Amino acid sequence: MIGIRKEDGHACERRTPIVPDDVRELISRGISVLVQPSKLRIFTDKEYSNAGAVITEDLSSASVIFGLKAIPVGSWLPQKTYAIFSHTHKSQKENMPSLREALSKKCRIIDYEFVREGTEPSLVKFSRWAGITGAIQGLHALGLKIISMGYSNPFLSVSSSQCYSSYKDVVATTQSAVNAWVSNSTLTDDLGPLIVGITGTGNVACGAKQFLIDSGFKIIEYNRISQCEATSAYCVIFPITSTLVMRENASAEFSQQDCYSSPEKFDSIFVERFISKLSLFINAVYWEAPMPRLVPTKDLPFIIKSGRPYVISDVSCDIEGSIEFLKSGMNIFRSWQLYNVDGNPVYSAVGNESNLIAVTAIDNLPSLFARQASIDFSRDLLKFVSSILSVDISESYTDLPHSVAGSVICDNGKLTAKFDSIKV
């Protein structure tokens, strides 16, 4: 028997790990399903009950409990297996109290982010939808920022992601906006080429890239960015190797693996070489200390003086991370933040002050496209449910399939060897 948690740790979280259609599939395999009731979830309790699930607050009979976000303190059931995004592997301080409770109650945490084969990306993921919604939110903010500069513009028609019922709808709206922009001589003459830059090459970056391609943006290599024409819209991908140089030898060649294995040997050149050429910057690159920051706070005077980019969409949403001046994540109620030249937040709206830069950094972006994102995630997860359920909490987690065993953060009151560096 499995349980599906309601998401009670985040006011805006509408996603679910397993959708009703896949609940029906699990029940056909002989797996009973308990679902906590929720008025916020994108799929209704009735849809789950129609699929055969039992709607109940009490999940104590479930052997494995599936959720999404970190479990609130006080909500862990003892000696249960939980599958969630724990957000603990970087010792994120806001989630340490929850992890301590999981340890004290001898729970097993399976973290979706690390369900992998070797060095491949996660096999259970929302990352593509994070990239898509990050691009939509960035273009939505771009329309607001440009009108604050005194220009009516077609990106005002691009709404926030939750306003669309389907991917097809938002692509059609964005295509129309792109076509109207490049045919508007006032915008192209005064503001130059429309260029969206994306850092990263993983699933998040690929999601953003595909959305922009579908919406009419042309792909151009980062080393040809100076060739962009004002009458076209462009998407530029910056692999990590294009944004860094080796500290001791700036002309030396290096690989992406070098950047991750010895980050202390590198400095960022992204601001100096590229950022002022962009209209919108979408940050989709993985970051953790001591990796160099793509946009250090000290570079804000240069960025604001150059006037571009107009908007930063920080999909990664690492607080004081690759975008160093990002002080907090945002949400559906507070989607934007303006920052001044000192890196201090001013207020939560896009305004007309030329000495401020607009940033959007929503920490659960796929929830804005909750239905389709949940369907895709559930399809990924369905492949692992039976194997997770087959290894009881009383048995060794190493009996799980290798791709799942490597995702176990803690078991039987202890951190696993892979994650024993977490500072609980």
Short mmCIF file of C-alpha atoms in Angstrom, two decimals:
data_model
loop_
_atom_site.label_atom_id
_atom_site.label_comp_id
_atom_site.label_asym_id
_atom_site.label_seq_id
_atom_site.Cartn_x
_atom_site.Cartn_y
_atom_site.Cartn_z
CA MET A 1 0.00 0.00 0.00
CA ILE A 2 1.25 3.49 -0.86
CA GLY A 3 0.19 6.96 0.25
CA ILE A 4 0.15 10.27 -1.62
CA ARG A 5 0.69 13.34 0.56
CA LYS A 6 -1.07 16.62 0.14
CA GLU A 7 1.47 19.41 -0.30
CA ASP A 8 1.08 21.42 2.91
CA GLY A 9 4.56 22.96 3.07
CA HIS A 10 4.08 25.55 0.31
CA ALA A 11 1.09 27.84 -0.19
CA CYS A 12 1.27 27.69 -3.99
CA GLU A 13 2.06 24.02 -4.63
CA ARG A 14 -0.61 22.44 -6.86
CA ARG A 15 1.40 19.52 -8.28
CA THR A 16 1.11 15.87 -7.35
CA PRO A 17 3.66 13.04 -7.66
CA ILE A 18 1.17 10.50 -9.04
CA VAL A 19 -1.83 11.51 -11.14
CA PRO A 20 -5.24 9.73 -11.08
CA ASP A 21 -4.70 7.84 -14.35
CA ASP A 22 -1.50 6.32 -12.93
CA VAL A 23 -3.22 5.57 -9.62
CA ARG A 24 -5.68 3.51 -11.67
CA GLU A 25 -2.72 1.68 -13.24
CA LEU A 26 -1.16 0.93 -9.84
CA ILE A 27 -4.43 -0.40 -8.48
CA SER A 28 -4.69 -2.70 -11.51
CA ARG A 29 -1.32 -4.12 -10.42
CA GLY A 30 -2.72 -4.90 -6.98
CA ILE A 31 -1.27 -1.87 -5.16
CA SER A 32 -3.69 -0.06 -2.84
CA VAL A 33 -3.48 3.74 -2.82
CA LEU A 34 -4.31 6.20 -0.05
CA VAL A 35 -4.57 9.89 -0.95
CA GLN A 36 -4.72 12.78 1.50
CA PRO A 37 -7.53 15.18 0.57
CA SER A 38 -6.52 18.54 -0.85
CA LYS A 39 -8.43 21.57 -2.12
CA LEU A 40 -5.24 22.99 -3.63
CA ARG A 41 -4.06 20.04 -5.74
CA ILE A 42 -4.58 20.42 -9.51
CA PHE A 43 -6.38 17.04 -9.58
CA THR A 44 -9.48 16.85 -7.39
CA ASP A 45 -10.20 14.32 -4.66
CA LYS A 46 -13.09 13.07 -6.82
CA GLU A 47 -10.71 12.30 -9.69
CA TYR A 48 -8.62 10.18 -7.31
CA SER A 49 -11.60 8.39 -5.79
CA ASN A 50 -12.96 7.67 -9.27
CA ALA A 51 -9.57 6.09 -10.05
CA GLY A 52 -10.02 3.76 -7.07
CA ALA A 53 -7.98 5.52 -4.37
CA VAL A 54 -9.11 5.86 -0.77
CA ILE A 55 -9.26 9.52 0.30
CA THR A 56 -8.04 9.83 3.89
CA GLU A 57 -5.88 12.07 6.05
CA ASP A 58 -4.38 9.00 7.73
CA LEU A 59 -1.47 7.53 5.74
CA SER A 60 -0.14 5.41 8.60
CA SER A 61 -1.11 2.18 6.82
CA ALA A 62 1.04 3.03 3.79
CA SER A 63 4.48 1.43 3.50
CA VAL A 64 5.74 4.16 1.16
CA ILE A 65 4.55 7.76 1.10
CA PHE A 66 5.03 9.81 -2.06
CA GLY A 67 5.15 13.60 -1.95
CA LEU A 68 6.98 16.46 -3.62
CA LYS A 69 8.35 19.20 -1.41
CA ALA A 70 10.14 18.86 1.94
CA ILE A 71 7.95 17.48 4.73
CA PRO A 72 6.95 20.07 7.38
CA VAL A 73 8.30 19.47 10.88
CA GLY A 74 5.78 17.48 12.88
CA SER A 75 4.42 15.63 9.87
CA TRP A 76 6.83 12.69 9.59
CA LEU A 77 5.39 9.28 10.42
CA PRO A 78 7.94 7.00 12.14
CA GLN A 79 9.74 4.27 10.21
CA LYS A 80 8.23 5.06 6.85
CA THR A 81 9.80 5.34 3.42
CA TYR A 82 9.25 8.78 1.89
CA ALA A 83 9.90 9.69 -1.73
CA ILE A 84 10.23 13.49 -2.08
CA PHE A 85 12.49 16.32 -3.20
CA SER A 86 14.18 16.80 0.18
CA HIS A 87 16.37 19.77 -0.81
CA THR A 88 18.96 18.77 1.77
CA HIS A 89 22.07 17.68 -0.16
CA LYS A 90 23.60 21.18 -0.03
CA SER A 91 22.85 21.32 3.72
CA GLN A 92 20.10 23.85 3.00
CA LYS A 93 19.55 25.26 6.46
CA GLU A 94 15.81 25.81 6.03
CA ASN A 95 15.33 22.05 5.58
CA MET A 96 17.64 20.77 8.31
CA PRO A 97 14.95 20.73 11.04
CA SER A 98 12.82 18.48 8.82
CA LEU A 99 15.78 16.19 8.11
CA ARG A 100 16.59 15.94 11.80
CA GLU A 101 13.05 14.79 12.50
CA ALA A 102 13.25 12.20 9.72
CA LEU A 103 16.47 10.88 11.25
CA SER A 104 15.00 10.77 14.74
CA LYS A 105 11.98 8.80 13.47
CA LYS A 106 14.20 6.43 11.47
CA CYS A 107 12.56 7.26 8.17
CA ARG A 108 14.05 6.42 4.78
CA ILE A 109 14.19 9.35 2.36
CA ILE A 110 14.36 8.66 -1.37
CA ASP A 111 15.21 11.93 -3.11
CA TYR A 112 13.89 12.10 -6.69
CA GLU A 113 16.74 14.39 -7.70
CA PHE A 114 19.22 11.53 -7.34
CA VAL A 115 17.28 8.69 -8.97
CA ARG A 116 19.89 8.31 -11.68
CA GLU A 117 21.91 5.93 -13.79
CA GLY A 118 25.56 6.88 -13.34
CA THR A 119 26.19 10.54 -14.12
CA GLU A 120 23.01 10.93 -16.15
CA PRO A 121 20.37 13.49 -15.03
CA SER A 122 17.54 12.44 -12.76
CA LEU A 123 15.15 9.86 -14.20
CA VAL A 124 12.22 11.36 -12.26
CA LYS A 125 12.04 15.05 -12.98
CA PHE A 126 10.15 18.30 -13.37
CA SER A 127 13.22 20.05 -14.79
CA ARG A 128 11.94 20.40 -18.36
CA TRP A 129 8.87 22.21 -17.05
CA ALA A 130 11.03 24.41 -14.83
CA GLY A 131 12.81 25.58 -17.97
CA ILE A 132 9.58 26.13 -19.90
CA THR A 133 7.90 28.12 -17.14
CA GLY A 134 11.12 30.04 -16.42
CA ALA A 135 11.15 31.21 -20.03
CA ILE A 136 7.46 32.15 -19.94
CA GLN A 137 7.87 34.10 -16.70
CA GLY A 138 10.90 35.86 -18.11
CA LEU A 139 9.04 36.98 -21.24
CA HIS A 140 6.06 38.03 -19.13
CA ALA A 141 8.38 40.21 -17.03
CA LEU A 142 10.09 41.51 -20.15
CA GLY A 143 6.80 42.93 -21.43
CA LEU A 144 6.27 44.75 -18.15
CA LYS A 145 9.83 46.03 -17.98
CA ILE A 146 9.76 47.35 -21.55
CA ILE A 147 6.50 49.24 -21.05
CA SER A 148 7.99 50.78 -17.91
CA MET A 149 10.71 52.14 -20.21
CA GLY A 150 8.04 53.90 -22.28
CA TYR A 151 7.39 51.35 -25.02
CA SER A 152 4.14 49.58 -25.66
CA ASN A 153 5.13 46.08 -26.73
CA PRO A 154 3.60 42.73 -27.73
CA PHE A 155 5.06 40.78 -24.81
CA LEU A 156 2.43 42.40 -22.61
CA SER A 157 0.15 39.73 -24.07
CA VAL A 158 2.32 36.94 -22.59
CA SER A 159 0.71 36.18 -19.25
CA SER A 160 2.08 34.32 -16.25
CA SER A 161 2.27 30.56 -16.85
CA GLN A 162 -0.70 29.57 -14.69
CA CYS A 163 -3.02 31.51 -17.01
CA TYR A 164 -2.62 28.94 -19.80
CA SER A 165 -4.53 25.68 -20.08
CA SER A 166 -1.98 24.06 -22.38
CA TYR A 167 1.52 24.32 -23.78
CA LYS A 168 0.01 24.84 -27.23
CA ASP A 169 -1.85 27.93 -26.04
CA VAL A 170 1.19 29.67 -24.56
CA VAL A 171 3.32 28.85 -27.61
CA ALA A 172 0.70 30.40 -29.91
CA THR A 173 0.56 33.57 -27.77
CA THR A 174 4.34 33.86 -27.65
CA GLN A 175 4.73 33.24 -31.39
CA SER A 176 2.37 36.14 -32.08
CA ALA A 177 4.31 38.37 -29.68
CA VAL A 178 7.65 37.51 -31.32
CA ASN A 179 6.30 38.16 -34.82
CA ALA A 180 4.82 41.50 -33.73
CA TRP A 181 8.07 42.55 -32.01
CA VAL A 182 10.39 41.90 -34.96
CA SER A 183 8.03 43.75 -37.34
CA ASN A 184 7.82 46.83 -35.08
CA SER A 185 10.51 49.23 -36.32
CA THR A 186 10.26 51.45 -33.24
CA LEU A 187 11.18 48.57 -30.96
CA THR A 188 13.86 47.13 -33.22
CA ASP A 189 15.44 50.52 -33.98
CA ASP A 190 15.49 51.73 -30.37
CA LEU A 191 16.08 48.48 -28.47
CA GLY A 192 18.06 46.44 -30.97
CA PRO A 193 17.99 42.66 -31.39
CA LEU A 194 15.71 40.60 -29.16
CA ILE A 195 18.15 38.12 -27.60
CA VAL A 196 17.37 35.57 -24.88
CA GLY A 197 20.42 33.93 -23.33
CA ILE A 198 20.30 30.63 -21.44
CA THR A 199 23.10 29.29 -19.26
CA GLY A 200 23.30 25.54 -18.86
CA THR A 201 22.90 22.45 -21.02
CA GLY A 202 20.78 20.17 -18.77
CA ASN A 203 17.08 19.35 -18.78
CA VAL A 204 16.10 22.78 -17.43
CA ALA A 205 18.01 24.64 -20.14
CA CYS A 206 16.69 22.26 -22.80
CA GLY A 207 13.11 22.92 -21.69
CA ALA A 208 13.59 26.68 -22.00
CA LYS A 209 15.39 26.30 -25.32
CA GLN A 210 12.66 24.12 -26.85
CA PHE A 211 9.92 26.53 -25.76
CA LEU A 212 11.76 29.45 -27.37
CA ILE A 213 12.33 27.48 -30.60
CA ASP A 214 8.65 26.49 -30.70
CA SER A 215 7.77 30.17 -30.18
CA GLY A 216 9.79 31.46 -33.13
CA PHE A 217 13.23 32.25 -31.70
CA LYS A 218 16.25 31.37 -33.82
CA ILE A 219 19.19 29.52 -32.27
CA ILE A 220 22.54 31.22 -32.68
CA GLU A 221 25.95 30.20 -31.29
CA TYR A 222 27.22 32.32 -28.41
CA ASN A 223 30.35 33.29 -30.36
CA ARG A 224 28.16 34.73 -33.14
CA ILE A 225 26.02 36.89 -30.88
CA SER A 226 27.41 40.09 -32.45
CA GLN A 227 25.84 39.00 -35.76
CA CYS A 228 22.27 39.14 -34.43
CA GLU A 229 19.96 41.31 -36.53
CA ALA A 230 17.36 43.65 -35.05
CA THR A 231 14.61 42.16 -37.19
CA SER A 232 14.86 38.66 -35.67
CA ALA A 233 14.50 37.06 -32.24
CA TYR A 234 17.32 34.87 -30.98
CA CYS A 235 18.04 32.23 -28.37
CA VAL A 236 21.67 31.81 -27.32
CA ILE A 237 22.88 28.85 -25.25
CA PHE A 238 25.91 29.41 -23.04
CA PRO A 239 27.56 26.14 -21.95
CA ILE A 240 29.46 26.51 -18.70
CA THR A 241 32.76 26.42 -20.58
CA SER A 242 31.81 29.67 -22.35
CA THR A 243 31.19 31.53 -19.09
CA LEU A 244 34.42 30.72 -17.22
CA VAL A 245 38.18 31.01 -17.63
CA MET A 246 40.96 29.33 -15.70
CA ARG A 247 42.31 31.70 -13.08
CA GLU A 248 45.99 30.92 -13.74
CA ASN A 249 45.75 30.74 -17.54
CA ALA A 250 42.80 32.50 -19.15
CA SER A 251 43.56 31.06 -22.60
CA ALA A 252 43.79 27.43 -21.49
CA GLU A 253 41.25 24.89 -22.77
CA PHE A 254 39.17 22.93 -20.29
CA SER A 255 36.11 20.68 -20.10
CA GLN A 256 32.79 20.97 -18.30
CA GLN A 257 33.95 18.21 -15.95
CA ASP A 258 37.01 20.32 -15.05
CA CYS A 259 34.65 23.13 -13.98
CA TYR A 260 32.74 20.87 -11.60
CA SER A 261 35.69 18.89 -10.25
CA SER A 262 37.96 21.91 -9.55
CA PRO A 263 35.68 24.99 -9.41
CA GLU A 264 38.15 26.97 -7.30
CA LYS A 265 40.44 27.23 -10.34
CA PHE A 266 37.96 29.28 -12.39
CA ASP A 267 36.62 32.82 -12.66
CA SER A 268 33.40 33.94 -14.35
CA ILE A 269 33.60 36.10 -17.49
CA PHE A 270 29.89 35.97 -18.28
CA VAL A 271 29.08 39.52 -17.21
CA GLU A 272 32.15 41.00 -18.85
CA ARG A 273 31.68 39.32 -22.23
CA PHE A 274 28.02 38.54 -22.73
CA ILE A 275 25.33 39.72 -20.34
CA SER A 276 24.96 43.28 -21.67
CA LYS A 277 24.08 41.88 -25.11
CA LEU A 278 20.98 40.11 -23.79
CA SER A 279 17.38 41.30 -23.53
CA LEU A 280 16.46 38.46 -21.16
CA PHE A 281 18.87 36.21 -19.26
CA ILE A 282 17.57 32.79 -18.16
CA ASN A 283 19.85 31.21 -15.59
CA ALA A 284 19.45 27.43 -15.71
CA VAL A 285 22.91 26.29 -14.63
CA TYR A 286 23.63 24.09 -11.62
CA TRP A 287 25.54 25.88 -8.87
CA GLU A 288 26.98 25.12 -5.46
CA ALA A 289 29.88 26.55 -3.48
CA PRO A 290 32.74 27.00 -4.24
CA MET A 291 31.78 27.38 -7.91
CA PRO A 292 32.31 30.93 -9.23
CA ARG A 293 29.19 33.06 -9.44
CA LEU A 294 27.93 33.94 -12.90
CA VAL A 295 26.64 37.32 -11.73
CA PRO A 296 28.52 38.61 -8.67
CA THR A 297 26.96 41.49 -6.76
CA LYS A 298 30.02 43.61 -7.47
CA ASP A 299 29.16 43.56 -11.20
CA LEU A 300 25.70 45.10 -10.74
CA PRO A 301 26.90 48.70 -11.39
CA PHE A 302 28.21 47.60 -14.80
CA ILE A 303 25.01 45.69 -15.63
CA ILE A 304 22.68 48.51 -14.63
CA LYS A 305 24.78 51.13 -16.41
CA SER A 306 24.72 49.07 -19.63
CA GLY A 307 20.92 48.89 -19.44
CA ARG A 308 20.79 45.21 -20.37
CA PRO A 309 19.58 42.62 -19.68
CA TYR A 310 16.20 44.09 -18.85
CA VAL A 311 15.17 40.98 -16.91
CA ILE A 312 16.89 38.01 -15.25
CA SER A 313 14.84 34.83 -14.89
CA ASP A 314 16.74 32.77 -12.33
CA VAL A 315 15.28 29.29 -12.80
CA SER A 316 17.94 27.72 -10.57
CA CYS A 317 16.81 29.96 -7.69
CA ASP A 318 19.91 29.33 -5.56
CA ILE A 319 19.81 31.95 -2.83
CA GLU A 320 23.02 34.01 -2.97
CA GLY A 321 24.25 31.46 -5.49
CA SER A 322 25.13 31.92 -9.17
CA ILE A 323 23.12 35.17 -9.09
CA GLU A 324 24.79 36.37 -5.91
CA PHE A 325 22.43 39.21 -5.07
CA LEU A 326 19.30 36.99 -5.10
CA LYS A 327 18.16 37.23 -1.48
CA SER A 328 15.02 35.07 -1.52
CA GLY A 329 12.83 32.91 -3.71
CA MET A 330 9.52 34.25 -5.02
CA ASN A 331 6.08 32.80 -5.64
CA ILE A 332 2.84 33.31 -7.50
CA PHE A 333 1.86 36.16 -5.14
CA ARG A 334 5.22 37.93 -5.42
CA SER A 335 6.66 37.03 -8.80
CA TRP A 336 9.13 39.90 -9.32
CA GLN A 337 11.76 41.74 -7.38
CA LEU A 338 13.64 44.87 -8.35
CA TYR A 339 17.27 45.16 -7.25
CA ASN A 340 19.35 48.31 -7.04
CA VAL A 341 23.00 48.83 -7.85
CA ASP A 342 24.03 47.58 -4.39
CA GLY A 343 22.16 44.30 -4.83
CA ASN A 344 19.41 45.23 -2.39
CA PRO A 345 15.76 44.40 -3.14
CA VAL A 346 13.58 47.48 -3.56
CA TYR A 347 9.98 46.31 -3.92
CA SER A 348 8.06 43.50 -5.57
CA ALA A 349 6.92 44.97 -8.86
CA VAL A 350 8.42 45.88 -12.21
CA GLY A 351 8.80 49.64 -12.24
CA ASN A 352 10.20 52.37 -14.46
CA GLU A 353 13.39 53.16 -12.56
CA SER A 354 16.31 52.90 -14.98
CA ASN A 355 18.75 52.15 -12.16
CA LEU A 356 17.02 48.90 -11.17
CA ILE A 357 17.08 45.43 -12.66
CA ALA A 358 14.06 43.13 -12.63
CA VAL A 359 14.49 39.56 -11.42
CA THR A 360 12.02 36.68 -11.33
CA ALA A 361 13.03 33.59 -9.33
CA ILE A 362 10.11 31.35 -8.37
CA ASP A 363 11.30 28.36 -6.37
CA ASN A 364 8.63 25.91 -7.62
CA LEU A 365 8.17 27.03 -11.22
CA PRO A 366 6.58 23.82 -12.58
CA SER A 367 3.64 24.32 -10.20
CA LEU A 368 2.54 27.14 -12.50
CA PHE A 369 1.93 24.50 -15.20
CA ALA A 370 0.79 22.00 -12.61
CA ARG A 371 -1.38 19.60 -14.60
CA GLN A 372 0.93 18.81 -17.51
CA ALA A 373 4.03 18.89 -15.31
CA SER A 374 2.44 16.40 -12.90
CA ILE A 375 1.38 14.08 -15.74
CA ASP A 376 4.94 13.94 -17.10
CA PHE A 377 6.50 13.47 -13.65
CA SER A 378 4.03 10.75 -12.71
CA ARG A 379 4.84 8.90 -15.93
CA ASP A 380 8.52 8.88 -14.92
CA LEU A 381 7.81 7.85 -11.34
CA LEU A 382 5.44 5.03 -12.28
CA LYS A 383 8.42 3.00 -13.52
CA PHE A 384 9.90 2.89 -10.00
CA VAL A 385 6.89 2.57 -7.66
CA SER A 386 6.77 -1.24 -7.56
CA SER A 387 10.51 -1.62 -6.95
CA ILE A 388 10.47 1.01 -4.18
CA LEU A 389 7.52 -0.72 -2.56
CA SER A 390 9.22 -4.13 -2.78
CA VAL A 391 11.94 -3.22 -0.23
CA ASP A 392 10.47 -2.82 3.24
CA ILE A 393 11.78 -0.23 5.69
CA SER A 394 13.08 -3.14 7.82
CA GLU A 395 15.28 -4.30 4.94
CA SER A 396 18.51 -2.73 3.71
CA TYR A 397 18.05 0.16 1.29
CA THR A 398 20.90 -1.34 -0.74
CA ASP A 399 18.42 -4.00 -1.88
CA LEU A 400 16.69 -1.31 -3.94
CA PRO A 401 17.60 -1.06 -7.65
CA HIS A 402 20.93 0.74 -8.03
CA SER A 403 19.34 3.82 -9.61
CA VAL A 404 17.07 4.20 -6.55
CA ALA A 405 19.50 3.10 -3.82
CA GLY A 406 21.81 5.96 -4.80
CA SER A 407 19.02 8.43 -4.07
CA VAL A 408 18.55 7.43 -0.41
CA ILE A 409 19.50 10.38 1.80
CA CYS A 410 19.01 8.65 5.15
CA ASP A 411 17.94 5.31 6.53
CA ASN A 412 17.44 3.84 10.01
CA GLY A 413 18.40 7.07 11.76
CA LYS A 414 21.62 7.75 9.83
CA LEU A 415 22.71 9.58 6.70
CA THR A 416 23.84 7.21 3.98
CA ALA A 417 27.52 7.22 2.97
CA LYS A 418 26.81 9.18 -0.21
CA PHE A 419 25.25 12.04 1.76
CA ASP A 420 27.15 11.93 5.05
CA SER A 421 28.67 15.37 4.36
CA ILE A 422 25.28 17.02 4.96
CA LYS A 423 25.63 19.31 7.98
CA VAL A 424 22.51 18.37 9.91
#
